[in-house]
C-alpha cells in the first residue's frame, strides 16, 4: 500500500497552467489535508479530504463513483468535505468536515479486501476522519471497513448503531418548515397549508406523516407510481404528475428527491411562498438561483441546515446513541432556521449566505477558544476516545 499526503504532479510543458493545481484547489477551499490511498492489488484508489477540524473530528461519508478523471474525483471530494464543515457547524455539532471518494465502477470494484484496505487508511488517521455510508456504499461494505477501523458511524441498529436516519431527517425538515411558516405567516401552524412534496421516498414518507397530523393539505409526486400511490393513500394526499409538481399552487414546495432542481426553468414555474425540503444541493447554482428565489418573493430554507437531522443522528451515535436526544437536537433546527431567516433579513442577504456566515462565525469563535489548552477528560464515550486520539 502507498499513502501520500499529495500525489506528485506530472511535469507539464504548458506554462499557462499552474505547476501546483492540487495545492491551488486545496488552498482555494481552505482544506487541511488530502490523503491519497492506493492499493493496486485490490484496485483501491481513494481520496480522503479533511476540510476543517476546528470543532472536532472530520465526519463525512465515503462515496464510490466512476469518476472520469482524478481531477473530477478531487473536485468532488473537496466540495463535499467543505459542505460537511458548514453543515456540522450550523447544526451546533462538535464535528468537522470531511469526505472520501473511492474511484471505480460500483458493479465491478467491490470486494472485502478493497473495503478492508480502505478501512486501514481510515484507521491510520487516528480519528481525524470518521467515515459513514454514502452513494453506492452499503451497510455490508461498511461492515468490512469496520473490521479495520473504529472510526465509522451511521451503522445499523443490529450492530448497536443509530440505524436509518430518515425519520430524524424528516423531523428536522418538518421543524424547519414550521420556522419558515412562522416567518412568512406569523404563525408556525401548518394546519390547512398546501404543501407540494417532490419525492415519495424514505424522508418524505415520515415528513408527510408529521404534516398529516397537523392537518396540512398535501400534493405528492414521484417518478415511481407505486411509491406515490402508496404515500398518497397513507396520508390522504393528492397525486401530482412528477413533471407538474413545480406548477402546483401551494404555500410550500418541499423538494425531497434530488439535487439541482431549483434552476432558471423551475423557479420561474414555482407558485409558492416557501421552499423547504430535505434534498441535498437543491440550488443548481447558489449565486444565480438564490437571488432568483428572492426576486420571486420565495423564502428558501437552506438545504444543508434543514436536512441536518441525518448528520445529527450519526453524530449522536458517537457519544452512545440516544434516540430521544437525537430527536431533541433535530427539533432545534426550528430555532436555527429562524436565526438564519432573521439574519438574512437584517443583513439583506440570501438565506444560504446567512447560514454560511453563521457557520463561519462559529468556526472562528470555537476555533479561537480551542487555542487554550484544556484537559480532554470531560469528553465521554466514543467521542472522548476520538478526541483523545486527535489531541
Ligand atoms: P429516497 O431514495 O428514499 O427517496 C427519493 C425519492 O425521490 C424516491 O422515491 C425517488 O423515486 C424519487 N424521485 C427521484 N427523482 C424524482 C423526480 N424527478 N421527481 C419526483 N420524485 C423523484 O431518498 P431519501 O433518503 O428520502 O432522501 C431524499 C433526499 O434527501 C435526497 O436528496 C437525500 O440526499 C436527501 N437527504 C436524505 C437524508 C436521509 O436521512 N435519508 C439526510 C439528508 C439529506
PDB file of N, CA, C and O and ligand atoms in Angstrom, residues 87 164-170 197-205 221-224 227-228 242-243 245-246 255-259 261 277-281 303 307-311, ligand 1:
ATOM      1  N   UNK A  87     -22.185  22.236   7.408  1.00  0.00           N
ATOM      2  CA  UNK A  87     -23.387  21.562   7.918  1.00  0.00           C
ATOM      3  C   UNK A  87     -23.249  21.265   9.417  1.00  0.00           C
ATOM      4  O   UNK A  87     -24.159  21.552  10.199  1.00  0.00           O
ATOM      5  N   UNK A 164     -31.281   3.670  10.398  1.00  0.00           N
ATOM      6  CA  UNK A 164     -31.787   4.547   9.331  1.00  0.00           C
ATOM      7  C   UNK A 164     -32.080   5.956   9.865  1.00  0.00           C
ATOM      8  O   UNK A 164     -32.911   6.115  10.764  1.00  0.00           O
ATOM      9  N   UNK A 165     -31.425   6.987   9.303  1.00  0.00           N
ATOM     10  CA  UNK A 165     -31.603   8.336   9.850  1.00  0.00           C
ATOM     11  C   UNK A 165     -32.824   9.079   9.296  1.00  0.00           C
ATOM     12  O   UNK A 165     -33.093  10.213   9.681  1.00  0.00           O
ATOM     13  N   UNK A 166     -33.588   8.446   8.378  1.00  0.00           N
ATOM     14  CA  UNK A 166     -34.566   9.242   7.629  1.00  0.00           C
ATOM     15  C   UNK A 166     -35.669   9.841   8.506  1.00  0.00           C
ATOM     16  O   UNK A 166     -36.156  10.936   8.212  1.00  0.00           O
ATOM     17  N   UNK A 167     -36.045   9.169   9.617  1.00  0.00           N
ATOM     18  CA  UNK A 167     -37.111   9.751  10.444  1.00  0.00           C
ATOM     19  C   UNK A 167     -36.596  11.001  11.165  1.00  0.00           C
ATOM     20  O   UNK A 167     -37.340  11.969  11.361  1.00  0.00           O
ATOM     21  N   UNK A 168     -35.309  10.991  11.551  1.00  0.00           N
ATOM     22  CA  UNK A 168     -34.748  12.167  12.242  1.00  0.00           C
ATOM     23  C   UNK A 168     -34.576  13.314  11.232  1.00  0.00           C
ATOM     24  O   UNK A 168     -34.842  14.480  11.539  1.00  0.00           O
ATOM     25  N   UNK A 169     -34.169  12.969  10.011  1.00  0.00           N
ATOM     26  CA  UNK A 169     -34.071  13.994   8.953  1.00  0.00           C
ATOM     27  C   UNK A 169     -35.450  14.617   8.708  1.00  0.00           C
ATOM     28  O   UNK A 169     -35.585  15.839   8.556  1.00  0.00           O
ATOM     29  N   UNK A 170     -36.478  13.767   8.691  1.00  0.00           N
ATOM     30  CA  UNK A 170     -37.842  14.265   8.448  1.00  0.00           C
ATOM     31  C   UNK A 170     -38.294  15.185   9.579  1.00  0.00           C
ATOM     32  O   UNK A 170     -38.899  16.236   9.332  1.00  0.00           O
ATOM     33  N   UNK A 197     -45.008  18.110  -2.264  1.00  0.00           N
ATOM     34  CA  UNK A 197     -43.803  17.332  -1.923  1.00  0.00           C
ATOM     35  C   UNK A 197     -43.289  16.590  -3.154  1.00  0.00           C
ATOM     36  O   UNK A 197     -44.029  15.819  -3.771  1.00  0.00           O
ATOM     37  N   UNK A 198     -42.031  16.853  -3.482  1.00  0.00           N
ATOM     38  CA  UNK A 198     -41.404  16.137  -4.607  1.00  0.00           C
ATOM     39  C   UNK A 198     -40.663  14.924  -4.052  1.00  0.00           C
ATOM     40  O   UNK A 198     -39.714  15.071  -3.286  1.00  0.00           O
ATOM     41  N   UNK A 199     -41.092  13.726  -4.457  1.00  0.00           N
ATOM     42  CA  UNK A 199     -40.446  12.501  -3.973  1.00  0.00           C
ATOM     43  C   UNK A 199     -41.283  11.835  -2.899  1.00  0.00           C
ATOM     44  O   UNK A 199     -41.750  12.507  -1.967  1.00  0.00           O
ATOM     45  N   UNK A 200     -41.501  10.539  -3.061  1.00  0.00           N
ATOM     46  CA  UNK A 200     -42.253   9.769  -2.053  1.00  0.00           C
ATOM     47  C   UNK A 200     -41.307   8.714  -1.485  1.00  0.00           C
ATOM     48  O   UNK A 200     -41.602   7.523  -1.502  1.00  0.00           O
ATOM     49  N   UNK A 201     -40.166   9.160  -0.997  1.00  0.00           N
ATOM     50  CA  UNK A 201     -39.129   8.241  -0.515  1.00  0.00           C
ATOM     51  C   UNK A 201     -39.111   8.127   0.997  1.00  0.00           C
ATOM     52  O   UNK A 201     -40.117   8.404   1.679  1.00  0.00           O
ATOM     53  N   UNK A 202     -37.944   7.756   1.522  1.00  0.00           N
ATOM     54  CA  UNK A 202     -37.819   7.464   2.953  1.00  0.00           C
ATOM     55  C   UNK A 202     -38.127   8.691   3.810  1.00  0.00           C
ATOM     56  O   UNK A 202     -38.946   8.634   4.740  1.00  0.00           O
ATOM     57  N   UNK A 203     -37.476   9.820   3.505  1.00  0.00           N
ATOM     58  CA  UNK A 203     -37.664  11.006   4.352  1.00  0.00           C
ATOM     59  C   UNK A 203     -39.059  11.584   4.163  1.00  0.00           C
ATOM     60  O   UNK A 203     -39.767  11.898   5.132  1.00  0.00           O
ATOM     61  N   UNK A 204     -39.476  11.721   2.895  1.00  0.00           N
ATOM     62  CA  UNK A 204     -40.761  12.391   2.662  1.00  0.00           C
ATOM     63  C   UNK A 204     -41.928  11.599   3.243  1.00  0.00           C
ATOM     64  O   UNK A 204     -42.941  12.177   3.624  1.00  0.00           O
ATOM     65  N   UNK A 205     -41.793  10.282   3.323  1.00  0.00           N
ATOM     66  CA  UNK A 205     -42.875   9.486   3.915  1.00  0.00           C
ATOM     67  C   UNK A 205     -43.036   9.862   5.402  1.00  0.00           C
ATOM     68  O   UNK A 205     -44.157  10.117   5.862  1.00  0.00           O
ATOM     69  N   UNK A 221     -45.596  13.742  -5.417  1.00  0.00           N
ATOM     70  CA  UNK A 221     -45.192  13.239  -6.736  1.00  0.00           C
ATOM     71  C   UNK A 221     -44.002  12.302  -6.571  1.00  0.00           C
ATOM     72  O   UNK A 221     -43.235  12.409  -5.608  1.00  0.00           O
ATOM     73  N   UNK A 222     -43.867  11.386  -7.530  1.00  0.00           N
ATOM     74  CA  UNK A 222     -42.676  10.536  -7.583  1.00  0.00           C
ATOM     75  C   UNK A 222     -42.611   9.981  -9.004  1.00  0.00           C
ATOM     76  O   UNK A 222     -43.628   9.901  -9.702  1.00  0.00           O
ATOM     77  N   UNK A 223     -41.416   9.604  -9.415  1.00  0.00           N
ATOM     78  CA  UNK A 223     -41.314   9.017 -10.760  1.00  0.00           C
ATOM     79  C   UNK A 223     -41.802   7.556 -10.746  1.00  0.00           C
ATOM     80  O   UNK A 223     -42.049   6.997 -11.805  1.00  0.00           O
ATOM     81  N   UNK A 224     -41.950   6.973  -9.560  1.00  0.00           N
ATOM     82  CA  UNK A 224     -42.472   5.600  -9.478  1.00  0.00           C
ATOM     83  C   UNK A 224     -43.899   5.656  -8.963  1.00  0.00           C
ATOM     84  O   UNK A 224     -44.140   6.073  -7.814  1.00  0.00           O
ATOM     85  N   UNK A 227     -44.863   4.020  -5.568  1.00  0.00           N
ATOM     86  CA  UNK A 227     -44.439   4.748  -4.359  1.00  0.00           C
ATOM     87  C   UNK A 227     -45.395   5.904  -4.057  1.00  0.00           C
ATOM     88  O   UNK A 227     -45.818   6.097  -2.912  1.00  0.00           O
ATOM     89  N   UNK A 228     -45.711   6.668  -5.095  1.00  0.00           N
ATOM     90  CA  UNK A 228     -46.566   7.837  -4.868  1.00  0.00           C
ATOM     91  C   UNK A 228     -47.985   7.394  -4.518  1.00  0.00           C
ATOM     92  O   UNK A 228     -48.648   8.011  -3.670  1.00  0.00           O
ATOM     93  N   UNK A 242     -45.125  13.860 -11.852  1.00  0.00           N
ATOM     94  CA  UNK A 242     -43.844  14.383 -11.338  1.00  0.00           C
ATOM     95  C   UNK A 242     -43.383  15.649 -12.062  1.00  0.00           C
ATOM     96  O   UNK A 242     -42.842  16.552 -11.439  1.00  0.00           O
ATOM     97  N   UNK A 243     -43.647  15.755 -13.355  1.00  0.00           N
ATOM     98  CA  UNK A 243     -43.177  16.955 -14.079  1.00  0.00           C
ATOM     99  C   UNK A 243     -44.027  18.192 -13.788  1.00  0.00           C
ATOM    100  O   UNK A 243     -43.649  19.318 -14.117  1.00  0.00           O
ATOM    101  N   UNK A 245     -45.095  19.055 -10.612  1.00  0.00           N
ATOM    102  CA  UNK A 245     -45.044  19.427  -9.190  1.00  0.00           C
ATOM    103  C   UNK A 245     -44.610  20.888  -8.993  1.00  0.00           C
ATOM    104  O   UNK A 245     -45.072  21.569  -8.087  1.00  0.00           O
ATOM    105  N   UNK A 246     -43.753  21.391  -9.897  1.00  0.00           N
ATOM    106  CA  UNK A 246     -43.282  22.790  -9.763  1.00  0.00           C
ATOM    107  C   UNK A 246     -44.419  23.797  -9.962  1.00  0.00           C
ATOM    108  O   UNK A 246     -44.360  24.902  -9.457  1.00  0.00           O
ATOM    109  N   UNK A 255     -38.807  20.069  -1.790  1.00  0.00           N
ATOM    110  CA  UNK A 255     -38.009  19.145  -2.615  1.00  0.00           C
ATOM    111  C   UNK A 255     -37.410  18.039  -1.746  1.00  0.00           C
ATOM    112  O   UNK A 255     -36.581  18.325  -0.884  1.00  0.00           O
ATOM    113  N   UNK A 256     -37.840  16.813  -1.969  1.00  0.00           N
ATOM    114  CA  UNK A 256     -37.364  15.684  -1.158  1.00  0.00           C
ATOM    115  C   UNK A 256     -36.924  14.527  -2.056  1.00  0.00           C
ATOM    116  O   UNK A 256     -37.088  13.359  -1.693  1.00  0.00           O
ATOM    117  N   UNK A 257     -36.382  14.866  -3.233  1.00  0.00           N
ATOM    118  CA  UNK A 257     -35.972  13.793  -4.150  1.00  0.00           C
ATOM    119  C   UNK A 257     -34.507  13.943  -4.527  1.00  0.00           C
ATOM    120  O   UNK A 257     -33.651  13.210  -4.018  1.00  0.00           O
ATOM    121  N   UNK A 258     -34.217  14.903  -5.403  1.00  0.00           N
ATOM    122  CA  UNK A 258     -32.846  15.027  -5.926  1.00  0.00           C
ATOM    123  C   UNK A 258     -32.316  16.442  -5.797  1.00  0.00           C
ATOM    124  O   UNK A 258     -33.077  17.373  -5.558  1.00  0.00           O
ATOM    125  N   UNK A 259     -31.013  16.575  -6.070  1.00  0.00           N
ATOM    126  CA  UNK A 259     -30.382  17.880  -6.039  1.00  0.00           C
ATOM    127  C   UNK A 259     -30.534  18.603  -7.381  1.00  0.00           C
ATOM    128  O   UNK A 259     -30.993  18.030  -8.369  1.00  0.00           O
ATOM    129  N   UNK A 261     -32.536  20.856  -8.431  1.00  0.00           N
ATOM    130  CA  UNK A 261     -33.859  21.015  -9.065  1.00  0.00           C
ATOM    131  C   UNK A 261     -34.338  22.467  -9.050  1.00  0.00           C
ATOM    132  O   UNK A 261     -35.330  22.800  -9.690  1.00  0.00           O
ATOM    133  N   UNK A 277     -37.306  21.723   1.975  1.00  0.00           N
ATOM    134  CA  UNK A 277     -37.318  20.266   1.788  1.00  0.00           C
ATOM    135  C   UNK A 277     -35.977  19.675   2.155  1.00  0.00           C
ATOM    136  O   UNK A 277     -35.006  20.390   2.422  1.00  0.00           O
ATOM    137  N   UNK A 278     -35.910  18.339   2.134  1.00  0.00           N
ATOM    138  CA  UNK A 278     -34.710  17.660   2.656  1.00  0.00           C
ATOM    139  C   UNK A 278     -33.645  17.367   1.604  1.00  0.00           C
ATOM    140  O   UNK A 278     -32.535  16.959   1.968  1.00  0.00           O
ATOM    141  N   UNK A 279     -33.940  17.531   0.326  1.00  0.00           N
ATOM    142  CA  UNK A 279     -32.964  17.132  -0.702  1.00  0.00           C
ATOM    143  C   UNK A 279     -31.659  17.913  -0.536  1.00  0.00           C
ATOM    144  O   UNK A 279     -31.671  19.075  -0.111  1.00  0.00           O
ATOM    145  N   UNK A 280     -30.553  17.257  -0.879  1.00  0.00           N
ATOM    146  CA  UNK A 280     -29.242  17.917  -0.838  1.00  0.00           C
ATOM    147  C   UNK A 280     -29.036  18.776  -2.084  1.00  0.00           C
ATOM    148  O   UNK A 280     -29.531  18.433  -3.153  1.00  0.00           O
ATOM    149  N   UNK A 281     -28.271  19.854  -1.952  1.00  0.00           N
ATOM    150  CA  UNK A 281     -27.846  20.684  -3.095  1.00  0.00           C
ATOM    151  C   UNK A 281     -29.009  21.074  -4.010  1.00  0.00           C
ATOM    152  O   UNK A 281     -28.977  20.844  -5.210  1.00  0.00           O
ATOM    153  N   UNK A 303     -30.775  24.100   2.324  1.00  0.00           N
ATOM    154  CA  UNK A 303     -30.918  22.637   2.373  1.00  0.00           C
ATOM    155  C   UNK A 303     -30.039  21.990   3.435  1.00  0.00           C
ATOM    156  O   UNK A 303     -30.482  21.119   4.182  1.00  0.00           O
ATOM    157  N   UNK A 307     -31.890  19.854   6.473  1.00  0.00           N
ATOM    158  CA  UNK A 307     -31.790  18.387   6.382  1.00  0.00           C
ATOM    159  C   UNK A 307     -30.683  17.814   7.281  1.00  0.00           C
ATOM    160  O   UNK A 307     -30.252  16.680   7.090  1.00  0.00           O
ATOM    161  N   UNK A 308     -30.257  18.583   8.291  1.00  0.00           N
ATOM    162  CA  UNK A 308     -29.138  18.139   9.136  1.00  0.00           C
ATOM    163  C   UNK A 308     -29.512  17.039  10.127  1.00  0.00           C
ATOM    164  O   UNK A 308     -28.654  16.543  10.849  1.00  0.00           O
ATOM    165  N   UNK A 309     -30.779  16.657  10.180  1.00  0.00           N
ATOM    166  CA  UNK A 309     -31.203  15.617  11.126  1.00  0.00           C
ATOM    167  C   UNK A 309     -30.417  14.318  10.962  1.00  0.00           C
ATOM    168  O   UNK A 309     -30.083  13.654  11.952  1.00  0.00           O
ATOM    169  N   UNK A 310     -30.103  13.958   9.724  1.00  0.00           N
ATOM    170  CA  UNK A 310     -29.348  12.719   9.473  1.00  0.00           C
ATOM    171  C   UNK A 310     -27.961  12.795  10.079  1.00  0.00           C
ATOM    172  O   UNK A 310     -27.478  11.843  10.709  1.00  0.00           O
ATOM    173  N   UNK A 311     -27.317  13.945   9.917  1.00  0.00           N
ATOM    174  CA  UNK A 311     -25.972  14.128  10.485  1.00  0.00           C
ATOM    175  C   UNK A 311     -26.051  14.167  12.015  1.00  0.00           C
ATOM    176  O   UNK A 311     -25.215  13.584  12.710  1.00  0.00           O
TER     177      UNK A 311
HETATM  178  P1  LIG B   1     -35.127   8.066  -1.276  1.00  0.00           P
HETATM  179  O1  LIG B   1     -34.331   7.478  -2.365  1.00  0.00           O
HETATM  180  O2  LIG B   1     -35.757   7.158  -0.278  1.00  0.00           O
HETATM  181  O3  LIG B   1     -36.320   8.974  -1.876  1.00  0.00           O
HETATM  182  C1  LIG B   1     -36.184   9.775  -3.002  1.00  0.00           C
HETATM  183  C2  LIG B   1     -37.443   9.595  -3.831  1.00  0.00           C
HETATM  184  O4  LIG B   1     -37.428  10.553  -4.884  1.00  0.00           O
HETATM  185  C3  LIG B   1     -37.546   8.218  -4.475  1.00  0.00           C
HETATM  186  O5  LIG B   1     -38.819   7.652  -4.172  1.00  0.00           O
HETATM  187  C4  LIG B   1     -37.415   8.511  -5.959  1.00  0.00           C
HETATM  188  O6  LIG B   1     -38.147   7.626  -6.771  1.00  0.00           O
HETATM  189  C5  LIG B   1     -37.938   9.924  -6.042  1.00  0.00           C
HETATM  190  N1  LIG B   1     -37.550  10.683  -7.219  1.00  0.00           N
HETATM  191  C6  LIG B   1     -36.394  10.637  -7.917  1.00  0.00           C
HETATM  192  N2  LIG B   1     -36.428  11.514  -8.930  1.00  0.00           N
HETATM  193  C7  LIG B   1     -37.612  12.145  -8.850  1.00  0.00           C
HETATM  194  C8  LIG B   1     -38.236  13.163  -9.626  1.00  0.00           C
HETATM  195  N3  LIG B   1     -37.645  13.716 -10.675  1.00  0.00           N
HETATM  196  N4  LIG B   1     -39.491  13.567  -9.278  1.00  0.00           N
HETATM  197  C9  LIG B   1     -40.120  13.007  -8.220  1.00  0.00           C
HETATM  198  N5  LIG B   1     -39.580  12.036  -7.450  1.00  0.00           N
HETATM  199  C10 LIG B   1     -38.348  11.608  -7.791  1.00  0.00           C
HETATM  200  O7  LIG B   1     -34.192   9.131  -0.558  1.00  0.00           O
HETATM  201  P2  LIG B   1     -34.331   9.813   0.867  1.00  0.00           P
HETATM  202  O8  LIG B   1     -33.454   9.096   1.820  1.00  0.00           O
HETATM  203  O9  LIG B   1     -35.767  10.027   1.207  1.00  0.00           O
HETATM  204  O10 LIG B   1     -33.623  11.220   0.588  1.00  0.00           O
HETATM  205  C11 LIG B   1     -34.277  12.209  -0.191  1.00  0.00           C
HETATM  206  C12 LIG B   1     -33.333  13.383  -0.388  1.00  0.00           C
HETATM  207  O11 LIG B   1     -32.914  13.900   0.879  1.00  0.00           O
HETATM  208  C13 LIG B   1     -32.025  13.045  -1.125  1.00  0.00           C
HETATM  209  O12 LIG B   1     -31.632  14.179  -1.872  1.00  0.00           O
HETATM  210  C14 LIG B   1     -31.043  12.825   0.014  1.00  0.00           C
HETATM  211  O13 LIG B   1     -29.708  13.063  -0.405  1.00  0.00           O
HETATM  212  C15 LIG B   1     -31.512  13.886   0.999  1.00  0.00           C
HETATM  213  N6  LIG B   1     -31.156  13.595   2.376  1.00  0.00           N
HETATM  214  C16 LIG B   1     -31.560  12.439   2.965  1.00  0.00           C
HETATM  215  C17 LIG B   1     -31.218  12.179   4.283  1.00  0.00           C
HETATM  216  C18 LIG B   1     -31.677  10.916   4.971  1.00  0.00           C
HETATM  217  O14 LIG B   1     -31.599  10.856   6.212  1.00  0.00           O
HETATM  218  N7  LIG B   1     -32.161   9.920   4.247  1.00  0.00           N
HETATM  219  C19 LIG B   1     -30.458  13.112   5.019  1.00  0.00           C
HETATM  220  C20 LIG B   1     -30.060  14.307   4.401  1.00  0.00           C
HETATM  221  C21 LIG B   1     -30.420  14.526   3.082  1.00  0.00           C
END
